Tab-separated table of C-alpha atoms and ligand atoms in Angstrom:
chain	number	residue	atom	x	y	z
A	103	MET	CA	-13.991	126.799	110.783
A	104	SER	CA	-16.802	123.613	111.157
A	105	GLU	CA	-18.781	125.992	107.971
A	106	ASN	CA	-15.387	126.108	106.104
A	107	VAL	CA	-15.056	122.113	106.534
A	108	GLU	CA	-19.150	121.466	105.540
A	109	PHE	CA	-18.784	123.687	102.971
A	110	LEU	CA	-15.772	121.687	101.581
A	111	GLY	CA	-17.176	118.473	101.997
A	112	SER	CA	-20.175	118.903	99.505
A	113	GLY	CA	-19.610	122.159	97.615
A	114	ILE	CA	-18.184	123.340	94.698
A	115	PHE	CA	-15.209	121.805	96.416
A	116	ALA	CA	-16.024	118.980	97.441
A	117	PRO	CA	-14.405	117.439	94.395
A	118	PHE	CA	-11.038	119.293	95.024
A	119	LYS	CA	-10.662	117.394	98.737
A	120	LYS	CA	-11.833	114.663	96.939
A	121	TRP	CA	-9.300	115.092	95.108
A	122	GLY	CA	-6.239	116.364	97.855
A	123	THR	CA	-7.321	113.431	100.105
A	124	LYS	CA	-6.624	110.311	97.451
A	125	TRP	CA	-3.197	111.509	96.970
A	126	SER	CA	-2.497	112.213	100.153
A	127	LEU	CA	-3.228	108.228	101.726
A	128	TRP	CA	-0.882	108.266	104.850
A	129	PRO	CA	-0.451	105.103	106.308
A	130	VAL	CA	0.481	104.874	109.599
A	131	HIS	CA	1.331	100.908	109.053
A	132	LEU	CA	0.846	98.305	112.205
A	133	VAL	CA	3.650	95.870	111.713
A	134	THR	CA	2.537	93.090	113.801
A	135	ALA	CA	3.971	90.097	111.276
A	136	CYS	CA	5.794	89.158	108.343
A	137	CYS	CA	3.044	90.897	106.205
A	138	GLY	CA	4.932	94.016	107.316
A	139	VAL	CA	7.624	92.826	105.200
A	140	GLU	CA	5.794	93.329	102.285
A	141	LEU	CA	4.912	96.405	102.971
A	142	ALA	CA	8.537	97.705	103.116
A	143	HIS	CA	8.804	95.787	99.538
A	144	ALA	CA	6.371	98.102	98.460
A	145	TYR	CA	7.016	101.012	99.600
A	146	ALA	CA	10.915	100.146	98.515
A	147	SER	CA	12.894	101.431	95.322
A	148	GLY	CA	11.290	98.757	93.005
A	149	TYR	CA	7.704	99.200	93.907
A	150	ASP	CA	7.514	102.771	95.000
A	151	GLY	CA	4.267	103.330	96.430
A	152	GLU	CA	5.040	106.413	96.986
A	153	ARG	CA	4.484	107.587	93.295
A	154	LEU	CA	1.332	106.376	94.662
A	155	GLY	CA	0.388	109.486	96.873
A	156	SER	CA	0.684	106.950	99.554
A	157	LEU	CA	3.376	107.540	102.026
A	158	ASN	CA	3.938	105.733	105.335
A	159	TYR	CA	3.961	108.393	108.525
A	160	GLY	CA	4.881	106.762	111.537
A	161	ILE	CA	2.401	108.974	113.941
A	162	ALA	CA	-1.213	108.035	113.929
A	163	ARG	CA	-2.148	112.205	114.167
A	164	GLN	CA	-0.905	112.488	111.051
A	165	THR	CA	-2.062	109.718	108.793
A	166	ASN	CA	-5.560	108.529	107.681
A	167	LEU	CA	-4.932	104.943	107.068
A	168	ILE	CA	-4.611	102.049	108.491
A	169	ILE	CA	-2.463	99.337	106.910
A	170	VAL	CA	-3.220	96.107	109.108
A	171	GLU	CA	0.416	93.884	108.664
A	172	GLY	CA	-1.251	90.524	108.772
A	173	ALA	CA	-1.791	88.088	112.139
A	174	ILE	CA	-3.539	90.934	115.438
A	175	SER	CA	-3.361	89.113	118.870
A	176	ARG	CA	-5.779	89.991	121.678
A	177	LYS	CA	-3.472	93.212	122.914
A	178	MET	CA	-2.736	94.645	119.483
A	179	ALA	CA	-6.645	94.409	119.358
A	180	ARG	CA	-6.243	97.323	121.453
A	181	VAL	CA	-3.576	99.246	119.940
A	182	LEU	CA	-5.042	98.895	117.081
A	183	LYS	CA	-8.269	100.497	118.227
A	184	ILE	CA	-6.210	103.034	120.587
A	185	THR	CA	-4.499	104.189	117.052
A	186	TYR	CA	-7.430	104.311	114.649
A	187	GLU	CA	-9.512	106.610	117.286
A	188	GLN	CA	-6.222	109.421	116.840
A	189	MET	CA	-6.546	109.377	113.794
A	190	PRO	CA	-8.054	112.514	111.858
A	191	ASP	CA	-11.259	111.760	109.781
A	192	PRO	CA	-11.272	110.760	106.557
A	193	LYS	CA	-9.404	107.462	108.049
A	194	PHE	CA	-9.283	103.973	105.613
A	195	VAL	CA	-8.575	100.876	106.879
A	196	VAL	CA	-7.129	98.028	105.034
A	197	VAL	CA	-5.514	95.081	106.397
A	198	MET	CA	-3.318	92.834	104.557
A	199	GLY	CA	-2.911	88.579	104.647
A	200	ALA	CA	-4.158	85.722	105.662
A	201	CYS	CA	-4.221	86.287	109.445
A	202	GLY	CA	-5.689	89.549	109.365
A	203	LEU	CA	-8.791	87.700	107.146
A	204	LYS	CA	-9.441	85.283	109.615
A	205	GLY	CA	-6.566	84.024	111.476
A	206	GLY	CA	-4.032	82.817	108.433
A	207	LEU	CA	-2.294	79.743	110.162
A	208	PHE	CA	-3.646	81.147	113.877
A	209	TRP	CA	-6.756	80.370	113.134
A	210	ASN	CA	-7.743	78.959	116.487
A	211	GLY	CA	-4.846	80.297	118.308
A	212	TYR	CA	-5.992	81.726	121.443
A	213	HIS	CA	-4.732	85.663	121.248
A	214	MET	CA	-5.852	85.632	117.664
A	215	VAL	CA	-8.207	88.273	116.946
A	216	ARG	CA	-9.867	89.770	113.634
A	217	PRO	CA	-8.979	93.092	112.649
A	218	SER	CA	-12.899	93.037	111.022
A	219	ASP	CA	-14.503	93.151	115.068
A	220	VAL	CA	-12.023	95.911	115.924
A	221	VAL	CA	-12.627	98.644	113.206
A	222	PRO	CA	-14.361	99.344	109.836
A	223	VAL	CA	-12.711	97.844	107.131
A	224	ASP	CA	-12.132	99.171	103.375
A	225	PHE	CA	-10.038	96.302	101.807
A	226	PHE	CA	-8.475	93.437	102.622
A	227	ILE	CA	-5.500	92.052	100.547
A	228	PRO	CA	-5.827	88.122	100.681
A	229	GLY	CA	-2.058	85.769	100.363
A	230	CYS	CA	-0.604	84.163	102.549
A	231	PRO	CA	1.552	86.425	102.388
A	232	PRO	CA	-0.052	89.175	99.571
A	233	THR	CA	2.216	90.710	97.080
A	234	PRO	CA	3.458	94.097	97.233
A	235	GLU	CA	1.670	94.512	93.683
A	236	SER	CA	-1.809	93.580	95.187
A	237	LEU	CA	-1.012	95.988	98.408
A	238	LEU	CA	-0.213	98.641	95.479
A	239	ARG	CA	-3.806	97.668	94.233
A	240	SER	CA	-5.308	97.950	97.487
A	241	ILE	CA	-4.509	101.696	97.904
A	242	ARG	CA	-5.525	102.075	94.005
A	243	ALA	CA	-8.569	100.675	95.242
A	244	LEU	CA	-9.125	102.903	97.814
A	245	GLN	CA	-8.388	105.841	95.954
A	246	GLU	CA	-11.659	104.560	93.149
A	247	LYS	CA	-13.740	104.280	96.259
A	248	ILE	CA	-12.883	108.099	97.419
A	249	MET	CA	-13.354	109.057	94.440
A	250	SER	CA	-16.506	107.119	93.594
A	251	GLY	CA	-17.850	106.313	97.302
A	252	LYS	CA	-17.755	102.303	96.243
A	253	ALA	CA	-15.818	99.848	97.411
A	254	GLU	CA	-14.617	97.995	93.754
A	255	THR	CA	-11.307	96.036	93.176
A	256	THR	CA	-9.541	96.992	90.651
A	257	ILE	CA	-10.093	93.178	89.088
A	258	SER	CA	-12.393	90.984	88.733
A	259	PHE	CA	-12.142	87.687	89.936
A	260	ASP	CA	-14.218	84.198	88.152
A	261	LYS	CA	-17.431	83.444	90.117
A	262	VAL	CA	-17.678	80.415	92.610
A	263	ASP	CA	-20.721	78.073	93.166
A	264	LEU	CA	-20.228	77.916	96.792
A	265	SER	CA	-22.806	75.788	97.256
A	266	GLU	CA	-20.874	72.874	95.140
A	267	ILE	CA	-18.513	73.322	97.749
A	268	GLU	CA	-20.357	73.456	100.767
A	269	GLY	CA	-21.884	70.385	99.258
A	270	ARG	CA	-18.576	68.106	99.380
A	271	SER	CA	-17.672	65.120	100.766
A	272	SER	CA	-15.994	65.770	104.278
A	273	ALA	CA	-12.658	63.823	102.636
A	274	ALA	CA	-12.943	66.718	99.966
A	275	ARG	CA	-12.139	69.119	102.975
A	276	PRO	CA	-9.011	70.780	104.659
A	277	PRO	CA	-8.309	68.900	107.423
A	278	THR	CA	-9.575	70.107	111.170
A	279	THR	CA	-8.239	71.115	114.432
A	280	PRO	CA	-5.608	67.427	115.426
A	281	LYS	CA	-6.748	66.318	118.479
A	282	PHE	CA	-5.299	67.753	122.067
A	283	ILE	CA	-3.534	64.503	123.592
A	284	ALA	CA	-1.525	62.554	121.428
A	285	PRO	CA	-1.972	57.997	123.153
A	286	THR	CA	1.030	57.615	124.867
A	287	PRO	CA	2.969	58.246	121.549
A	288	SER	CA	6.570	57.009	121.740
A	289	ILE	CA	8.960	59.748	121.061
A	290	LYS	CA	12.671	58.593	121.010
A	291	VAL	CA	14.948	61.504	121.571
A	292	ASP	CA	18.502	60.809	119.296
A	293	VAL	CA	21.003	62.033	121.525
A	294	PRO	CA	24.537	61.745	119.566
A	295	LYS	CA	26.779	59.066	120.764
A	296	ASP	CA	30.502	61.535	120.727
A	297	VAL	CA	30.308	65.597	119.373
A	298	ASP	CA	33.962	66.146	119.230
A	299	TRP	CA	34.080	69.277	121.565
A	300	GLU	CA	37.174	68.695	123.633
A	301	PHE	CA	36.598	71.732	125.944
A	302	GLY	CA	32.293	70.687	125.882
A	303	LYS	CA	34.694	67.145	127.465
A	304	LYS	CA	36.498	68.967	129.759
A	305	LEU	CA	33.672	70.899	131.067
A	306	VAL	CA	31.599	67.494	131.550
A	307	LYS	CA	33.998	66.345	133.998
A	308	GLU	CA	34.354	69.353	135.585
A	309	PHE	CA	30.424	70.045	136.043
A	310	GLU	CA	30.063	65.916	137.594
A	311	LYS	CA	32.806	66.669	140.813
A	312	ASP	CA	31.354	70.316	140.832
A	313	LEU	CA	28.035	68.347	141.352
A	314	ASN	CA	28.473	65.337	142.937
A	315	GLY	CA	25.391	63.541	143.760
A	316	LEU	CA	23.197	66.058	142.873
A	317	TYR	CA	22.601	65.752	139.123
A	318	ASN	CA	20.936	62.223	137.875
A	319	SER	CA	22.465	62.599	133.995
A	320	ILE	CA	25.087	65.430	132.429
A	321	THR	CA	25.241	64.954	128.478
A	322	ILE	CA	26.566	67.004	125.276
A	323	THR	CA	24.007	67.117	122.837
A	324	ALA	CA	25.636	69.241	120.038
A	325	LYS	CA	28.844	71.289	120.336
A	326	ASN	CA	28.065	74.500	122.991
A	327	ARG	CA	25.277	72.411	124.255
A	328	ILE	CA	25.555	70.516	127.387
A	329	ALA	CA	21.887	69.404	128.908
A	330	ILE	CA	21.937	68.535	133.228
A	331	SER	CA	18.802	66.739	134.321
A	332	ALA	CA	18.095	66.493	137.707
A	333	GLU	CA	15.344	66.224	140.668
A	334	LYS	CA	13.273	69.293	141.093
A	335	LYS	CA	14.598	69.290	145.248
A	336	ASN	CA	18.225	69.922	143.884
A	337	ILE	CA	17.760	72.704	141.368
A	338	MET	CA	18.582	75.438	143.764
A	339	ALA	CA	22.449	73.813	144.658
A	340	ILE	CA	22.894	73.050	141.203
A	341	ALA	CA	21.992	76.577	140.894
A	342	ASN	CA	24.296	77.992	143.178
A	343	ILE	CA	27.339	76.136	141.739
A	344	LEU	CA	26.755	77.419	137.974
A	345	SER	CA	25.943	80.712	138.661
A	346	LYS	CA	29.949	81.342	139.773
A	347	ARG	CA	30.812	80.498	136.325
A	348	PHE	CA	27.349	81.055	134.239
A	349	ASP	CA	26.469	84.217	134.261
A	350	HIS	CA	22.553	84.605	133.327
A	351	VAL	CA	19.666	82.778	132.183
A	352	LYS	CA	19.087	83.083	127.875
A	353	ASN	CA	15.771	81.285	128.668
A	354	VAL	CA	13.330	79.912	130.807
A	355	ASN	CA	10.671	77.118	129.221
A	356	VAL	CA	8.347	74.711	130.039
A	357	ILE	CA	7.204	71.234	128.487
A	358	ASP	CA	4.060	69.974	129.537
A	359	LEU	CA	3.349	66.298	128.864
A	360	PRO	CA	-0.538	65.665	129.833
A	361	HIS	CA	-0.169	62.250	129.432
A	362	GLU	CA	2.453	61.909	131.721
A	363	ASN	CA	1.500	64.287	133.745
A	364	SER	CA	4.126	66.093	134.550
A	365	PHE	CA	5.621	69.261	133.304
A	366	ILE	CA	9.117	69.240	132.208
A	367	VAL	CA	11.037	72.833	133.355
A	368	GLU	CA	15.006	73.688	131.542
A	369	TYR	CA	16.792	76.703	132.340
A	370	GLN	CA	19.449	77.462	130.079
A	371	VAL	CA	22.269	79.121	131.476
A	372	SER	CA	25.910	81.164	130.216
A	373	SER	CA	28.134	83.640	130.118
A	374	TYR	CA	28.752	87.239	129.196
A	375	SER	CA	31.367	87.921	131.576
A	376	ASP	CA	34.352	84.705	130.635
A	377	LYS	CA	34.714	84.938	126.831
A	378	LYS	CA	35.320	80.669	126.688
A	379	LEU	CA	31.979	79.962	128.366
A	380	MET	CA	29.888	82.682	125.796
A	381	PRO	CA	29.649	80.191	123.518
A	382	VAL	CA	28.150	77.619	125.916
A	383	VAL	CA	24.309	76.945	126.663
A	384	VAL	CA	23.932	75.152	129.796
A	385	ASN	CA	19.986	73.113	130.040
A	386	ILE	CA	19.097	72.403	133.692
A	387	TYR	CA	15.970	70.540	133.373
A	388	ALA	CA	13.371	68.500	135.923
A	389	ARG	CA	10.586	67.106	135.880
A	390	ILE	CA	7.478	68.094	138.353
A	391	PRO	CA	3.689	66.754	138.795
A	392	ARG	CA	1.111	68.076	136.635
A	393	ASP	CA	-1.120	68.511	139.090
A	394	ASN	CA	1.175	70.683	141.619
A	395	PRO	CA	3.543	72.829	139.199
A	396	ARG	CA	5.606	74.768	141.185
A	397	PHE	CA	9.021	75.101	141.118
A	398	PRO	CA	12.078	76.926	142.578
A	399	SER	CA	12.624	80.018	141.363
A	400	LEU	CA	16.397	80.980	139.985
A	401	VAL	CA	16.415	84.697	140.924
A	402	THR	CA	18.327	85.332	143.450
A	403	PHE	CA	21.383	83.529	141.198
A	404	TRP	CA	20.271	84.662	138.138
A	405	PRO	CA	17.402	88.073	137.983
A	406	SER	CA	17.326	88.015	134.206
A	407	ALA	CA	14.970	84.729	134.808
A	408	ASP	CA	12.725	87.175	136.443
A	409	TYR	CA	10.715	88.082	133.445
A	410	LEU	CA	10.725	84.609	132.071
A	411	GLU	CA	9.620	82.497	135.062
A	412	ARG	CA	6.432	85.232	134.728
A	413	GLU	CA	6.100	84.586	131.354
A	414	MET	CA	6.404	80.720	132.168
A	415	TYR	CA	3.307	81.091	134.567
A	416	ASP	CA	1.358	83.244	132.444
A	417	LEU	CA	0.775	80.573	129.734
A	418	PHE	CA	0.951	77.396	131.699
A	419	GLY	CA	0.902	78.363	135.474
A	420	VAL	CA	3.889	76.544	136.649
A	421	TRP	CA	4.288	79.178	140.231
A	422	PHE	CA	7.900	79.961	140.469
A	423	GLU	CA	8.329	79.843	144.357
A	424	GLY	CA	10.474	82.661	145.701
A	425	ASN	CA	10.472	85.117	142.987
A	426	PRO	CA	8.762	88.971	144.550
A	427	ALA	CA	7.394	88.967	141.404
A	428	MET	CA	4.893	86.325	140.778
A	429	GLY	CA	1.308	87.440	141.279
A	430	GLU	CA	-1.225	87.479	138.608
A	431	ARG	CA	-0.970	87.355	135.301
A	432	PHE	CA	1.407	90.072	133.577
A	433	LEU	CA	2.268	88.917	130.248
A	434	LEU	CA	-1.232	88.159	128.518
A	435	ALA	CA	-4.637	90.664	127.957
A	436	PRO	CA	-7.359	90.102	130.404
A	437	ASP	CA	-9.613	88.438	128.591
A	438	THR	CA	-7.155	85.363	127.667
A	439	PRO	CA	-8.398	82.222	128.722
A	440	ASP	CA	-5.918	80.873	131.746
A	441	PHE	CA	-2.157	79.102	131.352
A	442	PRO	CA	-3.054	79.258	127.091
A	443	LEU	CA	-0.640	76.570	126.354
A	444	ARG	CA	-1.253	73.703	127.524
A	445	LYS	CA	-1.743	70.952	125.553
A	446	ASP	CA	-4.891	69.804	127.046
A	447	ARG	CA	-6.064	73.324	126.714
A	448	LYS	CA	-9.522	72.553	124.084
A	449	LEU	CA	-9.156	74.053	120.792
A	450	LYS	CA	-11.631	75.768	119.400
A	451	GLU	CA	-13.163	73.318	116.733
A	452	GLU	CA	-13.640	75.382	112.946
A	453	GLU	CA	-13.217	74.251	109.728
A	454	TYR	CA	-11.450	76.560	107.076
A	455	CYS	CA	-13.963	78.101	105.812
A	456	PHE	CA	-13.624	78.284	102.017
A	457	CYS	CA	-17.317	79.474	101.476
A	458	GLU	CA	-17.611	82.465	104.108
A	459	VAL	CA	-18.758	86.151	101.588
A	460	ARG	CA	-18.878	89.564	103.554
A	461	GLU	CA	-21.441	91.829	101.845
B	1257	LIG	S1	-0.523	86.090	106.371
B	1257	LIG	FE1	0.974	84.997	106.225
B	1257	LIG	S2	2.875	86.284	105.879
B	1257	LIG	FE2	0.939	87.830	106.584
B	1257	LIG	S3	1.242	87.747	108.472
B	1257	LIG	FE3	0.207	86.223	108.480
B	1257	LIG	S4	1.482	84.496	108.150
B	1257	LIG	FE4	2.603	86.366	108.430
């Protein structure tokens, strides 16, 4: 068997093998981000990528080309590597988009990985997003590479004198990362004075009666939106009362205010069982000190808070007391820095690079 394969690769049939590979590029696409939409466009009826002998496949064992569609996070980097390892030889990689080249708009994110650090890349397609035409051009370029053994693009670019760009004054360069703590900004939140929502006003009256003495303020912030501010010590009692009418948590958020040394923890609750309450979202929130970020877990009232609370621990380090599943990190890849969404986490200072050229 191996002799036959060798014969095909180097004997008189070698050109046929190349020819067959060239017209059988079956990409497994790693839809990690918005570039995936452009890939869909490239293979839909408008551009019909299939006429170039390239057909999207879903299974790694039957494909020979990975198209990495944009951003690769630390977790997806593992998937990329495993997918690449499952594919039969000869295999190729095309990376789409600014995110795949150098991080794109997530360039200094805690989670970004360059695909070229994980697998060998045959072609990069610049752009944000790249067009379907450019994706198909990369397929053509890859086909040429298979036949000739040379990686050449099908278009030629104007030469740029990089030393000239390097020599520019810093004023002419794109901005670097903004500083990570704003000096006590004065933020004014405009709450509409009177929202035309009769049912909401009735609900607020009922909440004022039911939550007597437990809240700081109850505000209608928009139609179908009510915000209840409270002290941390009253959150459990409020949840106990509201859970009789609102049966699930839609979201748990943490807002980090490093310049005020506090976190705001908020729960958004709603109802699936009461038709009238279905469109209503009630936001219950309280402040906690940033140096002791502990908050009572509300999973006993709303089990759907479980995953969200643990996610907030991973990202901000707020510990939800009473959640039986709280523990070590569960969401982020193992080598991610601790609590990466804390606003005083120093981002990597780096300048956009006009001038990196891969030989
Ligand atoms: S390059 Fe642009 S379009 Fe592509 S994944 Fe990144 S942000 Fe999305």
